[in-house]
mmCIF file of C-alpha atoms and ligand atoms in Angstrom:
data_model
loop_
_atom_site.group_PDB
_atom_site.id
_atom_site.type_symbol
_atom_site.label_atom_id
_atom_site.label_comp_id
_atom_site.label_asym_id
_atom_site.label_seq_id
_atom_site.Cartn_x
_atom_site.Cartn_y
_atom_site.Cartn_z
ATOM 1 C CA UNK A 1 -35.080 -19.231 -3.970
ATOM 2 C CA UNK A 2 -32.266 -17.856 -6.519
ATOM 3 C CA UNK A 3 -30.098 -20.464 -8.401
ATOM 4 C CA UNK A 4 -26.593 -20.275 -5.715
ATOM 5 C CA UNK A 5 -25.002 -22.533 -7.638
ATOM 6 C CA UNK A 6 -22.417 -20.696 -8.472
ATOM 7 C CA UNK A 7 -19.727 -18.640 -6.738
ATOM 8 C CA UNK A 8 -20.554 -15.722 -9.161
ATOM 9 C CA UNK A 9 -25.032 -16.646 -8.207
ATOM 10 C CA UNK A 10 -24.312 -16.945 -4.488
ATOM 11 C CA UNK A 11 -22.198 -13.658 -4.211
ATOM 12 C CA UNK A 12 -24.654 -11.299 -6.468
ATOM 13 C CA UNK A 13 -26.944 -11.593 -4.288
ATOM 14 C CA UNK A 14 -25.325 -11.660 -0.925
ATOM 15 C CA UNK A 15 -25.645 -8.714 1.432
ATOM 16 C CA UNK A 16 -22.877 -6.976 1.634
ATOM 17 C CA UNK A 17 -21.813 -2.999 3.027
ATOM 18 C CA UNK A 18 -18.334 -1.425 1.465
ATOM 19 C CA UNK A 19 -16.354 0.314 4.187
ATOM 20 C CA UNK A 20 -13.585 1.832 1.720
ATOM 21 C CA UNK A 21 -14.720 4.291 -1.244
ATOM 22 C CA UNK A 22 -13.699 6.877 -2.474
ATOM 23 C CA UNK A 23 -16.303 9.484 -3.899
ATOM 24 C CA UNK A 24 -14.108 10.645 -6.682
ATOM 25 C CA UNK A 25 -12.996 7.200 -7.113
ATOM 26 C CA UNK A 26 -16.337 6.170 -7.879
ATOM 27 C CA UNK A 27 -17.545 8.674 -10.978
ATOM 28 C CA UNK A 28 -18.546 6.249 -13.372
ATOM 29 C CA UNK A 29 -16.850 6.137 -17.032
ATOM 30 C CA UNK A 30 -19.773 7.958 -18.538
ATOM 31 C CA UNK A 31 -19.675 10.756 -15.230
ATOM 32 C CA UNK A 32 -15.868 11.153 -15.270
ATOM 33 C CA UNK A 33 -16.519 11.428 -19.747
ATOM 34 C CA UNK A 34 -19.199 14.479 -19.861
ATOM 35 C CA UNK A 35 -17.468 16.133 -17.221
ATOM 36 C CA UNK A 36 -14.021 16.161 -18.913
ATOM 37 C CA UNK A 37 -15.439 17.784 -22.825
ATOM 38 C CA UNK A 38 -16.671 20.226 -19.953
ATOM 39 C CA UNK A 39 -13.497 21.038 -19.110
ATOM 40 C CA UNK A 40 -11.266 20.010 -20.941
ATOM 41 C CA UNK A 41 -7.972 22.305 -19.691
ATOM 42 C CA UNK A 42 -8.273 19.358 -16.910
ATOM 43 C CA UNK A 43 -6.383 16.977 -19.122
ATOM 44 C CA UNK A 44 -9.044 14.606 -17.898
ATOM 45 C CA UNK A 45 -9.733 12.390 -21.875
ATOM 46 C CA UNK A 46 -12.519 12.496 -23.457
ATOM 47 C CA UNK A 47 -12.963 9.319 -25.519
ATOM 48 C CA UNK A 48 -13.999 5.941 -23.847
ATOM 49 C CA UNK A 49 -10.554 4.232 -24.373
ATOM 50 C CA UNK A 50 -8.451 7.086 -23.729
ATOM 51 C CA UNK A 51 -10.291 7.108 -20.334
ATOM 52 C CA UNK A 52 -9.346 3.702 -19.520
ATOM 53 C CA UNK A 53 -5.675 3.987 -21.247
ATOM 54 C CA UNK A 54 -6.040 7.291 -18.545
ATOM 55 C CA UNK A 55 -6.503 4.170 -15.787
ATOM 56 C CA UNK A 56 -3.814 2.252 -16.558
ATOM 57 C CA UNK A 57 -0.993 3.082 -13.398
ATOM 58 C CA UNK A 58 2.512 3.067 -13.686
ATOM 59 C CA UNK A 59 2.953 3.230 -9.507
ATOM 60 C CA UNK A 60 1.375 4.872 -6.612
ATOM 61 C CA UNK A 61 1.849 8.848 -6.859
ATOM 62 C CA UNK A 62 1.124 7.680 -11.637
ATOM 63 C CA UNK A 63 -2.260 7.066 -9.668
ATOM 64 C CA UNK A 64 -2.591 9.806 -7.760
ATOM 65 C CA UNK A 65 -2.179 13.009 -10.133
ATOM 66 C CA UNK A 66 -4.941 10.866 -12.817
ATOM 67 C CA UNK A 67 -7.511 10.906 -9.153
ATOM 68 C CA UNK A 68 -6.730 14.608 -8.297
ATOM 69 C CA UNK A 69 -7.000 15.479 -11.996
ATOM 70 C CA UNK A 70 -10.465 13.646 -12.406
ATOM 71 C CA UNK A 71 -11.067 14.738 -8.720
ATOM 72 C CA UNK A 72 -10.585 19.192 -10.425
ATOM 73 C CA UNK A 73 -13.355 18.200 -13.229
ATOM 74 C CA UNK A 74 -15.998 18.416 -10.024
ATOM 75 C CA UNK A 75 -17.706 22.394 -9.898
ATOM 76 C CA UNK A 76 -21.260 22.770 -8.439
ATOM 77 C CA UNK A 77 -23.205 20.574 -5.629
ATOM 78 C CA UNK A 78 -25.360 19.187 -8.428
ATOM 79 C CA UNK A 79 -22.116 17.525 -9.515
ATOM 80 C CA UNK A 80 -21.571 15.733 -6.801
ATOM 81 C CA UNK A 81 -25.142 14.722 -6.243
ATOM 82 C CA UNK A 82 -24.769 12.773 -9.362
ATOM 83 C CA UNK A 83 -21.489 10.952 -8.158
ATOM 84 C CA UNK A 84 -23.276 10.184 -5.123
ATOM 85 C CA UNK A 85 -26.871 9.031 -7.105
ATOM 86 C CA UNK A 86 -24.474 7.332 -9.729
ATOM 87 C CA UNK A 87 -22.420 5.226 -6.431
ATOM 88 C CA UNK A 88 -25.213 3.895 -4.849
ATOM 89 C CA UNK A 89 -27.286 2.799 -8.684
ATOM 90 C CA UNK A 90 -23.807 0.269 -8.751
ATOM 91 C CA UNK A 91 -23.684 -0.843 -4.842
ATOM 92 C CA UNK A 92 -26.992 -1.776 -5.226
ATOM 93 C CA UNK A 93 -26.738 -3.329 -8.995
ATOM 94 C CA UNK A 94 -24.351 -6.209 -6.278
ATOM 95 C CA UNK A 95 -26.610 -5.865 -3.876
ATOM 96 C CA UNK A 96 -24.818 -3.196 -1.190
ATOM 97 C CA UNK A 97 -27.068 -2.412 1.769
ATOM 98 C CA UNK A 98 -24.823 0.299 3.232
ATOM 99 C CA UNK A 99 -21.335 2.277 2.428
ATOM 100 C CA UNK A 100 -18.787 4.549 3.802
ATOM 101 C CA UNK A 101 -17.711 7.778 1.534
ATOM 102 C CA UNK A 102 -14.544 8.536 1.892
ATOM 103 C CA UNK A 103 -14.575 12.016 1.341
ATOM 104 C CA UNK A 104 -12.245 14.893 1.009
ATOM 105 C CA UNK A 105 -13.593 18.095 0.919
ATOM 106 C CA UNK A 106 -9.990 20.284 1.258
ATOM 107 C CA UNK A 107 -9.073 19.764 -1.622
ATOM 108 C CA UNK A 108 -12.229 20.016 -3.130
ATOM 109 C CA UNK A 109 -12.101 23.059 -1.777
ATOM 110 C CA UNK A 110 -9.414 23.950 -3.294
ATOM 111 C CA UNK A 111 -10.150 23.500 -6.114
ATOM 112 C CA UNK A 112 -13.155 25.861 -6.653
ATOM 113 C CA UNK A 113 -16.260 24.271 -5.529
ATOM 114 C CA UNK A 114 -17.419 26.291 -2.265
ATOM 115 C CA UNK A 115 -18.378 24.275 1.028
ATOM 116 C CA UNK A 116 -22.210 24.458 0.397
ATOM 117 C CA UNK A 117 -22.005 23.209 -2.413
ATOM 118 C CA UNK A 118 -20.125 20.096 -1.102
ATOM 119 C CA UNK A 119 -23.077 19.534 1.466
ATOM 120 C CA UNK A 120 -25.415 20.416 -0.482
ATOM 121 C CA UNK A 121 -24.078 17.951 -3.370
ATOM 122 C CA UNK A 122 -23.653 15.110 0.061
ATOM 123 C CA UNK A 123 -27.355 15.896 0.908
ATOM 124 C CA UNK A 124 -29.339 15.582 -1.680
ATOM 125 C CA UNK A 125 -27.630 12.806 -3.061
ATOM 126 C CA UNK A 126 -27.869 10.139 0.583
ATOM 127 C CA UNK A 127 -31.536 11.405 -0.263
ATOM 128 C CA UNK A 128 -31.707 10.258 -3.485
ATOM 129 C CA UNK A 129 -29.192 7.229 -2.961
ATOM 130 C CA UNK A 130 -31.450 5.626 0.267
ATOM 131 C CA UNK A 131 -35.317 6.678 -1.675
ATOM 132 C CA UNK A 132 -34.504 5.576 -5.106
ATOM 133 C CA UNK A 133 -32.122 3.253 -4.283
ATOM 134 C CA UNK A 134 -32.568 1.731 -0.857
ATOM 135 C CA UNK A 135 -28.869 2.231 -0.256
ATOM 136 C CA UNK A 136 -27.634 3.390 3.215
ATOM 137 C CA UNK A 137 -24.852 5.901 2.864
ATOM 138 C CA UNK A 138 -22.314 7.385 6.093
ATOM 139 C CA UNK A 139 -19.388 9.650 5.074
ATOM 140 C CA UNK A 140 -15.739 10.127 6.804
ATOM 141 C CA UNK A 141 -13.566 12.716 5.481
ATOM 142 C CA UNK A 142 -10.416 12.216 5.247
ATOM 143 C CA UNK A 143 -7.400 14.656 5.474
ATOM 144 C CA UNK A 144 -5.408 14.845 1.963
ATOM 145 C CA UNK A 145 -1.208 13.894 4.095
ATOM 146 C CA UNK A 146 -0.102 15.014 1.383
ATOM 147 C CA UNK A 147 -1.635 19.051 2.046
ATOM 148 C CA UNK A 148 0.356 18.792 5.424
ATOM 149 C CA UNK A 149 -0.640 19.450 8.763
ATOM 150 C CA UNK A 150 -2.656 22.790 7.814
ATOM 151 C CA UNK A 151 -4.802 20.671 5.842
ATOM 152 C CA UNK A 152 -5.714 18.044 8.738
ATOM 153 C CA UNK A 153 -7.300 21.697 11.328
ATOM 154 C CA UNK A 154 -8.739 22.450 8.693
ATOM 155 C CA UNK A 155 -10.547 19.422 7.398
ATOM 156 C CA UNK A 156 -11.643 19.161 11.261
ATOM 157 C CA UNK A 157 -13.338 22.385 11.390
ATOM 158 C CA UNK A 158 -15.107 22.163 8.172
ATOM 159 C CA UNK A 159 -16.535 17.997 9.183
ATOM 160 C CA UNK A 160 -17.077 19.289 13.081
ATOM 161 C CA UNK A 161 -18.530 23.164 12.003
ATOM 162 C CA UNK A 162 -20.991 21.502 9.341
ATOM 163 C CA UNK A 163 -21.565 18.307 10.706
ATOM 164 C CA UNK A 164 -23.463 16.871 7.981
ATOM 165 C CA UNK A 165 -26.084 14.069 8.581
ATOM 166 C CA UNK A 166 -24.310 10.589 8.048
ATOM 167 C CA UNK A 167 -20.818 11.797 9.179
ATOM 168 C CA UNK A 168 -19.186 8.942 10.861
ATOM 169 C CA UNK A 169 -15.303 9.265 10.597
ATOM 170 C CA UNK A 170 -12.130 11.090 9.848
ATOM 171 C CA UNK A 171 -9.641 9.367 7.384
ATOM 172 C CA UNK A 172 -6.181 10.332 6.316
ATOM 173 C CA UNK A 173 -5.385 9.753 1.962
ATOM 174 C CA UNK A 174 -2.797 10.246 -0.003
ATOM 175 C CA UNK A 175 0.736 9.298 0.387
ATOM 176 C CA UNK A 176 2.288 7.352 2.951
ATOM 177 C CA UNK A 177 5.863 8.090 1.739
ATOM 178 C CA UNK A 178 7.157 11.197 3.353
ATOM 179 C CA UNK A 179 3.822 11.990 5.236
ATOM 180 C CA UNK A 180 4.069 10.762 8.829
ATOM 181 C CA UNK A 181 1.059 10.369 11.013
ATOM 182 C CA UNK A 182 1.924 11.178 13.794
ATOM 183 C CA UNK A 183 1.884 15.193 12.427
ATOM 184 C CA UNK A 184 -1.986 14.881 12.761
ATOM 185 C CA UNK A 185 -2.332 13.511 16.075
ATOM 186 C CA UNK A 186 -3.634 16.148 17.120
ATOM 187 C CA UNK A 187 -7.324 16.601 14.551
ATOM 188 C CA UNK A 188 -7.440 12.916 15.089
ATOM 189 C CA UNK A 189 -7.817 13.610 18.850
ATOM 190 C CA UNK A 190 -9.426 16.478 18.397
ATOM 191 C CA UNK A 191 -12.086 14.323 15.620
ATOM 192 C CA UNK A 192 -11.725 11.379 18.513
ATOM 193 C CA UNK A 193 -13.385 13.191 20.961
ATOM 194 C CA UNK A 194 -16.542 15.246 19.269
ATOM 195 C CA UNK A 195 -17.507 11.339 18.149
ATOM 196 C CA UNK A 196 -16.184 11.161 15.063
ATOM 197 C CA UNK A 197 -13.968 7.041 14.433
ATOM 198 C CA UNK A 198 -10.630 6.707 13.203
ATOM 199 C CA UNK A 199 -9.890 5.013 10.302
ATOM 200 C CA UNK A 200 -6.694 6.224 7.999
ATOM 201 C CA UNK A 201 -4.590 4.983 5.706
ATOM 202 C CA UNK A 202 -2.237 3.309 6.698
ATOM 203 C CA UNK A 203 0.534 0.507 4.850
ATOM 204 C CA UNK A 204 -1.137 0.458 1.774
ATOM 205 C CA UNK A 205 2.694 2.369 0.320
ATOM 206 C CA UNK A 206 4.943 1.624 3.355
ATOM 207 C CA UNK A 207 5.501 -0.590 5.623
ATOM 208 C CA UNK A 208 4.396 -1.639 9.151
ATOM 209 C CA UNK A 209 5.928 1.756 11.161
ATOM 210 C CA UNK A 210 2.734 4.133 9.183
ATOM 211 C CA UNK A 211 0.800 0.643 10.825
ATOM 212 C CA UNK A 212 1.730 1.232 14.169
ATOM 213 C CA UNK A 213 2.460 4.888 13.984
ATOM 214 C CA UNK A 214 -1.892 4.949 12.778
ATOM 215 C CA UNK A 215 -2.657 3.065 15.653
ATOM 216 C CA UNK A 216 -0.829 4.539 18.985
ATOM 217 C CA UNK A 217 -1.085 8.058 16.756
ATOM 218 C CA UNK A 218 -4.241 8.645 15.439
ATOM 219 C CA UNK A 219 -5.868 5.795 18.232
ATOM 220 C CA UNK A 220 -6.848 4.268 13.888
ATOM 221 C CA UNK A 221 -10.003 1.779 14.515
ATOM 222 C CA UNK A 222 -9.958 0.528 10.538
ATOM 223 C CA UNK A 223 -6.643 0.866 8.904
ATOM 224 C CA UNK A 224 -7.225 1.524 5.091
ATOM 225 C CA UNK A 225 -5.961 -1.203 4.144
ATOM 226 C CA UNK A 226 -2.591 -2.761 6.129
ATOM 227 C CA UNK A 227 -1.358 -4.373 3.810
ATOM 228 C CA UNK A 228 2.062 -4.327 4.907
ATOM 229 C CA UNK A 229 1.038 -5.585 8.053
ATOM 230 C CA UNK A 230 2.111 -8.438 6.750
ATOM 231 C CA UNK A 231 5.873 -8.281 7.973
ATOM 232 C CA UNK A 232 5.623 -7.044 11.636
ATOM 233 C CA UNK A 233 3.901 -10.682 12.916
ATOM 234 C CA UNK A 234 3.310 -8.345 16.379
ATOM 235 C CA UNK A 235 1.559 -5.786 14.280
ATOM 236 C CA UNK A 236 -0.329 -9.049 12.906
ATOM 237 C CA UNK A 237 -1.136 -10.526 16.467
ATOM 238 C CA UNK A 238 -2.348 -6.888 18.352
ATOM 239 C CA UNK A 239 -4.676 -5.983 15.472
ATOM 240 C CA UNK A 240 -6.159 -9.819 15.941
ATOM 241 C CA UNK A 241 -5.995 -9.267 20.164
ATOM 242 C CA UNK A 242 -7.797 -5.502 20.351
ATOM 243 C CA UNK A 243 -10.019 -6.769 16.887
ATOM 244 C CA UNK A 244 -8.531 -3.644 14.818
ATOM 245 C CA UNK A 245 -10.034 -3.528 11.931
ATOM 246 C CA UNK A 246 -8.099 -4.207 7.790
ATOM 247 C CA UNK A 247 -9.858 -2.126 4.802
ATOM 248 C CA UNK A 248 -8.564 -4.238 2.681
ATOM 249 C CA UNK A 249 -8.665 -3.685 -1.333
ATOM 250 C CA UNK A 250 -7.411 -6.480 -3.592
ATOM 251 C CA UNK A 251 -8.187 -5.012 -6.305
ATOM 252 C CA UNK A 252 -6.854 -1.805 -6.039
ATOM 253 C CA UNK A 253 -3.410 -3.048 -5.130
ATOM 254 C CA UNK A 254 -2.848 -5.220 -8.050
ATOM 255 C CA UNK A 255 -3.563 -2.056 -10.018
ATOM 256 C CA UNK A 256 -1.804 0.889 -7.973
ATOM 257 C CA UNK A 257 1.652 -1.762 -8.391
ATOM 258 C CA UNK A 258 1.534 -2.472 -4.696
ATOM 259 C CA UNK A 259 1.131 -6.190 -4.957
ATOM 260 C CA UNK A 260 1.612 -8.172 -8.072
ATOM 261 C CA UNK A 261 -0.992 -10.346 -8.374
ATOM 262 C CA UNK A 262 -4.566 -11.285 -6.287
ATOM 263 C CA UNK A 263 -2.225 -14.031 -5.314
ATOM 264 C CA UNK A 264 0.529 -12.452 -3.890
ATOM 265 C CA UNK A 265 -2.091 -10.593 -2.080
ATOM 266 C CA UNK A 266 -1.163 -10.710 1.837
ATOM 267 C CA UNK A 267 -5.097 -11.556 2.623
ATOM 268 C CA UNK A 268 -4.489 -14.823 3.044
ATOM 269 C CA UNK A 269 -1.744 -14.597 6.429
ATOM 270 C CA UNK A 270 -4.062 -11.761 7.261
ATOM 271 C CA UNK A 271 -7.025 -15.139 7.690
ATOM 272 C CA UNK A 272 -4.628 -17.406 9.064
ATOM 273 C CA UNK A 273 -3.437 -14.715 11.651
ATOM 274 C CA UNK A 274 -6.981 -13.893 13.215
ATOM 275 C CA UNK A 275 -6.990 -10.313 11.809
ATOM 276 C CA UNK A 276 -10.835 -8.520 10.650
ATOM 277 C CA UNK A 277 -10.078 -8.322 7.360
ATOM 278 C CA UNK A 278 -13.031 -6.220 5.584
ATOM 279 C CA UNK A 279 -13.475 -6.408 1.643
ATOM 280 C CA UNK A 280 -13.410 -3.002 -0.504
ATOM 281 C CA UNK A 281 -12.529 -1.784 -3.611
ATOM 282 C CA UNK A 282 -11.193 1.938 -3.263
ATOM 283 C CA UNK A 283 -11.051 3.181 -6.362
ATOM 284 C CA UNK A 284 -13.680 0.833 -8.012
ATOM 285 C CA UNK A 285 -14.035 2.409 -11.963
ATOM 286 C CA UNK A 286 -10.737 3.581 -11.569
ATOM 287 C CA UNK A 287 -9.247 0.638 -10.867
ATOM 288 C CA UNK A 288 -12.014 -2.003 -12.663
ATOM 289 C CA UNK A 289 -13.178 -3.361 -9.311
ATOM 290 C CA UNK A 290 -16.388 -3.848 -8.267
ATOM 291 C CA UNK A 291 -17.017 -5.185 -4.959
ATOM 292 C CA UNK A 292 -18.334 -8.584 -6.103
ATOM 293 C CA UNK A 293 -15.224 -8.960 -8.254
ATOM 294 C CA UNK A 294 -12.907 -8.775 -4.735
ATOM 295 C CA UNK A 295 -15.201 -11.756 -3.321
ATOM 296 C CA UNK A 296 -15.207 -14.073 -6.672
ATOM 297 C CA UNK A 297 -11.609 -12.978 -6.906
ATOM 298 C CA UNK A 298 -10.746 -13.482 -2.767
ATOM 299 C CA UNK A 299 -13.033 -16.723 -2.812
ATOM 300 C CA UNK A 300 -11.734 -18.290 -6.156
ATOM 301 C CA UNK A 301 -8.278 -17.693 -5.021
ATOM 302 C CA UNK A 302 -8.171 -18.575 -1.775
ATOM 303 C CA UNK A 303 -10.910 -21.637 -1.992
ATOM 304 C CA UNK A 304 -13.564 -20.364 -0.857
ATOM 305 C CA UNK A 305 -16.512 -22.353 0.459
ATOM 306 C CA UNK A 306 -20.497 -20.762 0.359
ATOM 307 C CA UNK A 307 -20.289 -20.024 4.737
ATOM 308 C CA UNK A 308 -16.470 -19.090 4.627
ATOM 309 C CA UNK A 309 -18.014 -15.392 1.780
ATOM 310 C CA UNK A 310 -20.565 -15.185 4.607
ATOM 311 C CA UNK A 311 -18.457 -15.342 7.069
ATOM 312 C CA UNK A 312 -16.675 -12.219 5.241
ATOM 313 C CA UNK A 313 -19.666 -10.170 4.770
ATOM 314 C CA UNK A 314 -20.686 -10.472 8.283
ATOM 315 C CA UNK A 315 -17.111 -9.440 9.823
ATOM 316 C CA UNK A 316 -17.810 -5.930 7.723
ATOM 317 C CA UNK A 317 -21.621 -5.439 8.560
ATOM 318 C CA UNK A 318 -19.843 -5.921 12.285
ATOM 319 C CA UNK A 319 -17.050 -3.532 11.302
ATOM 320 C CA UNK A 320 -19.147 -0.672 10.104
ATOM 321 C CA UNK A 321 -20.113 1.670 11.464
ATOM 322 C CA UNK A 322 -24.068 1.432 10.864
ATOM 323 C CA UNK A 323 -26.424 1.927 13.671
ATOM 324 C CA UNK A 324 -26.933 -1.714 15.452
ATOM 325 C CA UNK A 325 -30.177 -2.627 14.315
ATOM 326 C CA UNK A 326 -29.548 -2.055 11.103
ATOM 327 C CA UNK A 327 -26.258 -3.910 11.617
ATOM 328 C CA UNK A 328 -28.733 -6.791 12.932
ATOM 329 C CA UNK A 329 -30.865 -6.298 9.907
ATOM 330 C CA UNK A 330 -28.472 -7.380 7.194
ATOM 331 C CA UNK A 331 -26.798 -9.728 9.130
ATOM 332 C CA UNK A 332 -30.286 -11.811 9.421
ATOM 333 C CA UNK A 333 -30.347 -11.258 5.644
ATOM 334 C CA UNK A 334 -27.360 -12.985 5.621
ATOM 335 C CA UNK A 335 -27.662 -15.206 7.744
ATOM 336 C CA UNK A 336 -31.008 -16.577 5.544
ATOM 337 C CA UNK A 337 -29.247 -16.526 2.575
ATOM 338 C CA UNK A 338 -26.371 -18.833 4.161
ATOM 339 C CA UNK A 339 -28.540 -21.451 5.584
ATOM 340 C CA UNK A 340 -30.307 -21.765 1.590
ATOM 341 C CA UNK A 341 -27.163 -22.112 -0.163
HETATM 342 N N1 ADE B 401 -7.511 8.632 -2.219
HETATM 343 C C1 ADE B 401 -7.802 7.789 -3.049
HETATM 344 N N2 ADE B 401 -8.005 6.473 -3.334
HETATM 345 C C2 ADE B 401 -7.058 6.862 -2.149
HETATM 346 C C3 ADE B 401 -5.336 5.940 -1.994
HETATM 347 N N3 ADE B 401 -5.756 3.687 -2.048
HETATM 348 N N4 ADE B 401 -4.989 5.705 -1.204
HETATM 349 C C4 ADE B 401 -4.537 7.479 -0.556
HETATM 350 N N5 ADE B 401 -5.014 7.576 -0.871
HETATM 351 C C5 ADE B 401 -6.459 7.374 -2.019
HETATM 352 ZN ZN1 ZN B 402 -8.483 4.402 0.160
#
């Protein structure tokens, strides 16, 4: 039995799942530096210190500019495989058993990565993640909202035509201001009719009206971030009553300057209101985040006990799109650890 005397020890061995992490945003600094040296035209630093500075974001739009520059470095199936396997390695080291990983096919195609190469890299990486690290990966294909309804249609067609193993959900990312959710309703309706689950970003960089729209227009079952939901008590009631899950990414929100600090994050009010909260990293190395770090930061800020941290881990498993049998297995692992703590 591991020594569980501190919160760090407990979180380190707590079996977890990650429901909101972007593939490009999970690239390790080593991988980014190597790709940047190969493609100096992209404007991404090739030295560690300069990359750390590059990852200091003035605001959310600046973050997206940086994210897109890194995304443009990815040109081959092998690049994708390396990203997927690197993510699985990082997840396994944190006792993460399963992750839903967001991929943005439309942007990769625009950057010159052929669709077949994207699919090959995902499939090979996923198989290796399972075989080498025991981590199960699922995919969310998301629309880059800033590219408009054409991107919505093309993301839908790419998802449904290819339907890779592990594809479970359909998302919407990028900026929210000036990018109404409702315009993507036809793509989400078709995706949901085809069996994909709806997980758009909303309420990360705009107010609660965006979260309402994600629910009513896009049929959101889980909302990416949903930070601004706490500004509308009726919305919190609705989220609780309909068990719509928030994919909360506290460090991301601090690093993109949407909230001042972890202490100031509305996660406490979400939990106090009975809303289902899951903890996630979004774009971990870009934000200097880890999933263990998110549990520790929230655990310390809210003064959570090991039992309450285990309950957060269970909430993510329950809200995931894993097969029921796989959920039961991870829940049993959590129960076993929690009863020993
Ligand atoms: N793409 C990558 N990270 C994102 C975020 N935090 N919000 C919206 N789109 C994103
Ligand atoms: Zn995100």
